[in-house]
Structures are given as C-alpha cells and as structure tokens.
Amino acid sequence: MADPSKCPPLTRPSVIAAHALIKPHIHQTPVLTNTTLSTLASTPQSTAALEGTPWAGQEPAKPVIRLWFKCENLQKVGAFKIRGAFHALTRLVEEEGWEKGGGRTRGVVTHSSGNHAQALSLAARTMGIPATIVMPRISTPSKIAATQSYGARVIFSGSTSVEREAVVADVIQDTGATLVPPYDHPDIILGQGTLGLEMQAQVAQLLASSEKEKKSLDAIITPCGGGGMLSGTALSCEGTGIWVFGAEPEFEGADDCKRGLEAGKRIERVSTLTIADGLRTPVGEIPWTIIHDRRLVRAMYSVTEEQIKNALKLVLERMKVVVEPSAVVGLATALYNEDFRWMVQNEAGEKGWDLGIVFSGGNVSVEALGKMFEPTS
Amino acid sequence: MADPSKCPPLTRPSVIAAHALIKPHIHQTPVLTNTTLSTLASTPQSTAALEGTPWAGQEPAKPVIRLWFKCENLQKVGAFKIRGAFHALTRLVEEEGWEKGGGRTRGVVTHSSGNHAQALSLAARTMGIPATIVMPRISTPSKIAATQSYGARVIFSGSTSVEREAVVADVIQDTGATLVPPYDHPDIILGQGTLGLEMQAQVAQLLASSEKEKKSLDAIITPCGGGGMLSGTALSCEGTGIWVFGAEPEFEGADDCKRGLEAGKRIERVSTLTIADGLRTPVGEIPWTIIHDRRLVRAMYSVTEEQIKNALKLVLERMKVVVEPSAVVGLATALYNEDFRWMVQNEAGEKGWDLGIVFSGGNVSVEALGKMFEPTS
C-alpha cells in the first residue's frame, strides 16, 4: 500500500474523492428510523435504572433525541470495512509502477479474524488481486469459511499480535505481497469516512421530504475500535457543523481512546474480551492524530457490557434487524450514558437533536446470540 | 363482528376493497431480495443433506428460483395480523346500528397469546374502542406486557381452548363486547389477503424497473396455521395466474391442512409444540372452504423443525433481518422440500420461477432465539 506520506490529505474533499472511487463497488446502505427507539432515547431513565451507576441518586437527563440509523450491517460482507478495503485497493492499482512492477501477481496480505478479513478478501477478488489472510488458528470455523468463500487464501498463526505479524512478514518475504492494514492507514480512513458522507446526504433528503424546519443532522456517534471509521467519519463532517462523537465498551479497559483523551496520550495496548469483539483493539496512530491532535471528535463515551446487551436486544426485537454487539455502542450511549444525555439536553434544549447512529456491522452467529441471551433461570 | 353471511363475498375485489379501508392504518412493508438465498434455492441439495429424509438416495432437484420476500415482520406490531384486525374493526364501526346500539362502549374481545392479541389491541386503541384480551395465565410476561402496552385490558384464563372460551363468554356476558376471532371470519381473511395484493404490485414494479422480460410473480408460498393469511392471499391471487401454496411444520401433526387435503376432510384438532408457535392451530372452517373446496391453494407442503431452524439461521445471519420461526416455513420449503423443488423444476424449467415468500412476523425474543440455537457442545 501507498506510503502514507504520498496519500491524499486527510480532509473532507479527499473523502469525497474516495467515495467517487468506491461507489461502483459498495451498497449505499439505507438510513432507517424507529419511533420506539427515538421515544426511548427521549424519555428520562428511571432512577432505579441509575442505581449502581456513576449517576446514582442524580436527576436523570431529559434530552430530545431523534435517531437516524445508518445500516452498514446491510453493507457487502455485512460491515463498513468493505469501504476501506475497496478504497485501499483501487488506490493501490492506480499507483505508479504497481502493475508494471508485478503488483497484481504479488497480491495483498493482512491479518484479521474479523470483518476486515472478509472485506479485503471480497475486494481483492473483485479486482482480480490474490489475497492472503492470516487468521489465528483459534478463529471460529464460520469466520474462516466466510473469508475463504470470498476467495482468499487463509493461513493460520498463533493468537498474539507478535505471532500474527511474524506470519505476515513471512508471507511478504515469500510473495512480495502488499500489506493492507485494518485501520491505521490514510486510504482506509478515507474509505470508511464515505459512510459519513452518505449519511449526511440521506438524512438531509429525508428531512427535506418531511418538510420539517431542520435541514441536516446535528451529530453522529460511531463505535471506536482501531478508530478508522470514527476518524474517517470525523473528516467527512469537517466544516459541516455536524458534531462527531465516539463510543467504546468500558469492559477491561476497552475504552482506551476515551482514557487516552483524558490523559492526553494514546494508549497503545489493550487486552479486553468485551462482547463488542470488533472494538478490542487500541486506537491507531493515524486515527489518533484526527481524533486527538486535530480535535475533530468532540468527545468519547463508554458503556457497560450490560448496556450493550440491552441495546442489542432492543435493535433485534424492536427494529427487527440483526446487528453485531460492536454496532450498538453508539445507541447504548444515547440511551444509557447520562453524561452524553445531559450534554445533548444542554446543547440542544427543547428543539432536540437529530442524531446519526452508525450500525457498523451485522456479523454475528445465532449461536453467539444464543450464548449472549441464554436464559439464566 | 358482522354475521359472516352479511360480509362481502370472498373474492379478489373484496380484498381490494379491504385494502382501501385499511391502507391509512398499516405499513406497506418492503419486498426484499437476497442473492445468497436465491442462489441457495437454485442449487441442488447435496445427496448427504437428503440422507434420513423421504428423498434419501434420490437425485436432488435443480429448480431455478428467484426469491422475493414480503417483510410483514416489519409491519406494525411486527406481524401481518394487524391487517385483519383493522379490517374487522373498520367494518364493525361501519355496521348499521353498531354505534347507536352502544357498540363503542361495549368494545371488542378475543383470546390469543400471540400476534392477534397485540394486533387487536393496537387496532382497537387507534379506533377508540375498548378491547379485552383473554390470555392464558402461563403466557410469557413480555407478550402480556406488549399487549397491555397497546392499551388493551388483559385478563387471564387457563391454557386449554375450553377454558379460554369460557372466559371470553363471561366477558361478552358482562360487557356485551363483540368477539373478533383470529382467523375464522371473512373480514379477517379479506384483511390478511391485502398483503398478497401489495406483494403483486411491488414485485411487478421491481421487475419492470429491472427491464427483465418477466412481468410478475409466478407463485407465492405462505405459512399456514389457522389459514387466514393463506386463504386471503389465495383470494388476492384469484384470476391472476399466480399459484398459491401453503407451508406447515410437520412436527407432532402440525401439518393438519396438508393431511386434511390428502384425506379430503378438515382436521379439527391439533396438539403440537412446534417451534413455529404461530402455526399450532388447525386450519379454520372458512379458510378451509377457500383452500380445499374452491381449490384456490394449489398444494400444501411441510418441513421439519430442523429445516425451520436452518432457514431461520440463514435469514438472521445472511439477510440480517429478524423473523419468528413461523415466518420461515415457506422459505424452508423452497430450500429443503424436494417435492416442492421437483414441482418447480417440472413446472418452470430453465426459465425458473419468481417465488414470493411471506415473512409473516418477527416477534421473537432474544431469549427464545438463544434457547433455539444454544451451543450443544
């Protein structure tokens, strides 16, 4: 992949250029609304619900929140990751000397046990580039099968990042393949940011047809793992007046970006088994420059495992769409995090906010859901 | 409710009239397609998959099937039942002497532990009519709460139909309420049939915009419990050339309509605990006249519990929409029932069929899903 210093600048116009490149390859996923969930977000939590939380005994906030859901769970491969993968590869193919230098034979490589594996696999096949995916030997068979079904060669490694990177290094040495990282690269970040552009345009169109006074979103909240999607979305909103927030699980320190912002220093290592398994990685260096150094993300919020499960249950049972646990941390924040809810109340007052929620993906097996909601009695 | 003999005739024009009446109150639910599932339906089953089935050792069928999904899981109250409920109540309100005779004070009553309870509850509240729902004492708390949340008075009974009907009779004696049955009434059947009309128009429009030669659906398959939806859909297709099929679970004799057709006599009692809990009732008398006497349903098919679970897993994991087990018996038939698949192959040949599948509802709790797919290891 391109030397980051030769990539387009990390700006909104570059996200627009990325969108033009990948548009033929991706779905414009729908933006949905749901009356039940917007009503719930606009209803104060009960004081009982706040017991045992940091807000116990405090008056619950009464924000007015109209929710708009960008459904990347209905994206190709079931997740937004396909955007960055297609952008990285279309840019790679256009690179001077890449084709001539045998790039198409050498192929691409990455290590991932999640959505990036399937995304790179499908994008590479579509563009006629061989792909090798390094997956931990202990990955679930369904994820291995899904990655292979998109045409990639899967090879196995141990589970630690050191072991995985060693196998990737071997592949690069053997084949000359180009590494396509999951988030810490400008081309990936610009690709993921395209979902923010689409969402802005789709909500504006829906608001226009509803003849409401409002013309656009007030804010967007996205999940944050490696930070590619959050920082890309922040770039897509630069200069629009739309505020961008990030959400993380707090379990076992998964809220590294939030803690890093508080400490003024990026946290480089995280070891968590949060059920939001797409968000177990620390935020990457380049996303950090956008989130922290350039202050393009307004604030970070975190939610508990229980709050993630409650939000997931609501989406499955009330919206009737399937999302993975990582996808609902933004919704959980809007519903349950009193810091966020007071902030909305104070900023928006009675007029309230039109808040965009990114459902980042929908790749969860029924068995995993079964385990999460196993009857306890 | 109206004396059945005074209801509109059971014809396609009466379904069209019903649609005009209820349109302001219901969602026109989307019709979705899914490449993965259509490909799967058009791929022969492996011989291994046929082991232990009635088709073991036989050559698998190779039908060509393009699937169209009518998503009544995204309907108000999460199920098609709202159509019949609104139709029954709008017709009741228009009945001569109903208002004057104090009908609006006396209200309506039914017994149901399922989607009809919620549907009647919401329809009655919308139309300003008090509703009483008799539910078995052992109903799940979430279903009781859902029914109450739409504004109905819920009173409890034992679980057998004798006990439930006794309580309904008491309510009628006390209040003069009108009984709105779940399926065995012309107004209900005509209301449910409106989903067939919508589906015909929506698919025709989608086919027209795709510039394919085909202009409409070839067939529709719906689940069959009491038979209100199946017979209503059959009426909506009369004279259009679209064939209508019904699907049932075979577990513990739940395939009563299929067995009844084979015996030439309606089966009046069924006792089954199939996971497709909306399909545990025997087909009703009036639906039977449409399905059997008038031959408006071409054939019935049945599927196993395992096939229902497999189809459910595919819809949740690949389409990312939430449906209840009852909703996928039609899809399970198209994917796994070799009698159906051979029939399609023989009738449609290489041109294949555009087959409408009705996803009847999406009311399933994550706990119930958890139990269905609990890891066995």
PDB file of C-alpha atoms in Angstrom, chain B residues 45-61 307 336-339 342:
ATOM      1  CA  GLN B  45     -29.159 -30.098  -2.276  1.00  0.00           C
ATOM      2  CA  SER B  46     -26.248 -32.438  -1.612  1.00  0.00           C
ATOM      3  CA  THR B  47     -27.074 -36.128  -1.503  1.00  0.00           C
ATOM      4  CA  ALA B  48     -25.719 -36.080   2.048  1.00  0.00           C
ATOM      5  CA  ALA B  49     -28.335 -33.484   3.011  1.00  0.00           C
ATOM      6  CA  LEU B  50     -31.051 -35.815   1.775  1.00  0.00           C
ATOM      7  CA  GLU B  51     -29.984 -38.755   3.975  1.00  0.00           C
ATOM      8  CA  GLY B  52     -32.561 -39.594   6.573  1.00  0.00           C
ATOM      9  CA  THR B  53     -35.266 -37.731   4.612  1.00  0.00           C
ATOM     10  CA  PRO B  54     -38.008 -39.270   2.452  1.00  0.00           C
ATOM     11  CA  TRP B  55     -35.850 -38.388  -0.558  1.00  0.00           C
ATOM     12  CA  ALA B  56     -32.708 -40.283   0.522  1.00  0.00           C
ATOM     13  CA  GLY B  57     -30.938 -41.870  -2.421  1.00  0.00           C
ATOM     14  CA  GLN B  58     -32.894 -39.881  -4.987  1.00  0.00           C
ATOM     15  CA  GLU B  59     -31.447 -37.399  -7.411  1.00  0.00           C
ATOM     16  CA  PRO B  60     -31.769 -33.869  -5.970  1.00  0.00           C
ATOM     17  CA  ALA B  61     -33.937 -31.402  -7.875  1.00  0.00           C
ATOM     18  CA  GLN B 307     -35.328 -27.269   8.461  1.00  0.00           C
ATOM     19  CA  TYR B 336     -35.336 -28.153   1.535  1.00  0.00           C
ATOM     20  CA  ASN B 337     -38.572 -29.846   0.425  1.00  0.00           C
ATOM     21  CA  GLU B 338     -37.734 -31.985  -2.621  1.00  0.00           C
ATOM     22  CA  ASP B 339     -41.396 -32.473  -3.547  1.00  0.00           C
ATOM     23  CA  TRP B 342     -39.136 -31.021  -8.195  1.00  0.00           C
TER      24      TRP B 342
END
